Amino acid sequence: MSIVVTGATGHLGRHVVEQLLEKVPAGHVTAVVRTPEKAAGLAERGVRIAVAEYNAPETFDGLFSAGDKVLLISGNEFDKGRVRQHRVVIDAARAAGVALLAYTSAPGTLKAALADDHHGTEEALLASGVPYVLLRNGWYHENYTEQLAPALEHGAVVHAAGEGRISSAPRAEYAAAAVAVLTGEGHENKTYELGGDEAWSFTEYAAELSRQTGRRITSNPVSVEEYAGILTGAGLPGPLAAILAGVDASIEKGELVVTSGDLSRLIGHPTSPISEAIAAALEA
């Protein structure tokens, strides 16, 4: 039996694999990657490396074994049909008779276009008959703290979320929740709504940036259309910019506030606040 992680060299996948190695022998972990060179360090530590590609179903032939636990980390190729890509993994898992397939989805409250592929994947997974866990991940702190340069340069946090609030948490804590599910018992056919314990608004985010930097950083709300244009001007493809601007519209409606407490229960401690992520990003 192996614990198999797809997208293992991505931002979330790396956290998951590193935390798995703290709990199980390296030989019990399989990292599924597209580029084996990126996983060379994991291979040296004894992790099994499997090279497979969502767009090439044949690469998943024989990758899983009966009894495996699989974490399907959602793909990021928004223009290549993510539901179809994810079905490749689900079909391979069903054929192999895996014990569990956990999928990193989106909050059930999120109505933005970003959630459409997640809804479609959830439907495919439930219809497959494979024992499942839906890890409905909320927003990551890093979605904002990895993009501090423009806010610091212009003295403003630009967004289209009004006074909406976000229950974000660090990637590492969402990874810890996945690890708890993959290494624990009793999670079959359950859905977890995951988000940070403390929701915040962009006004509060700008105020915290101001406090920590000693500079005046303001919250600058704009329309969804203006924000999509700003993102496009920064180099994002138009369709992706529209998707991200749509998420801000959902934030304004309260669709990224998660009150279940599932994340802190799974990881065994309160989630880290956005202020800690800001501090770490500024220090870096």
Short mmCIF file of C-alpha atoms in Angstrom, two decimals, residues 139-142 145 166-174 176 195-200 263-265 267-280:
data_model
loop_
_atom_site.label_atom_id
_atom_site.label_comp_id
_atom_site.label_asym_id
_atom_site.label_seq_id
_atom_site.Cartn_x
_atom_site.Cartn_y
_atom_site.Cartn_z
CA TRP A 139 -8.18 30.53 -0.07
CA TYR A 140 -4.47 30.47 0.82
CA HIS A 141 -2.71 33.26 2.73
CA GLU A 142 0.01 33.00 0.10
CA THR A 145 1.42 37.48 0.78
CA ILE A 166 -11.91 35.77 3.61
CA SER A 167 -11.24 32.74 5.82
CA SER A 168 -7.75 32.05 4.49
CA ALA A 169 -5.03 29.86 5.98
CA PRO A 170 -1.47 28.86 5.06
CA ARG A 171 -0.87 26.21 2.40
CA ALA A 172 1.05 24.19 4.96
CA GLU A 173 -2.07 23.87 7.13
CA TYR A 174 -4.26 22.73 4.23
CA ALA A 176 -1.59 19.09 7.15
CA GLY A 195 -10.73 27.57 5.99
CA GLY A 196 -8.97 29.70 8.56
CA ASP A 197 -10.45 30.40 11.96
CA GLU A 198 -10.14 34.18 11.53
CA ALA A 199 -11.78 35.85 8.55
CA TRP A 200 -10.43 39.22 7.42
CA LEU A 263 -9.44 22.74 9.29
CA SER A 264 -8.38 23.43 12.86
CA ARG A 265 -9.98 20.16 14.00
CA ILE A 267 -4.75 19.70 12.11
CA GLY A 268 -5.26 19.68 15.87
CA HIS A 269 -4.65 23.37 16.59
CA PRO A 270 -5.99 26.82 15.66
CA THR A 271 -5.10 28.04 12.20
CA SER A 272 -2.41 30.69 11.75
CA PRO A 273 -3.68 34.25 11.20
CA ILE A 274 -2.91 36.34 8.12
CA SER A 275 -0.70 38.60 10.25
CA GLU A 276 1.83 35.79 10.67
CA ALA A 277 1.95 35.18 6.93
CA ILE A 278 2.50 38.88 6.29
CA ALA A 279 5.36 38.92 8.79
CA ALA A 280 7.00 35.88 7.20
#
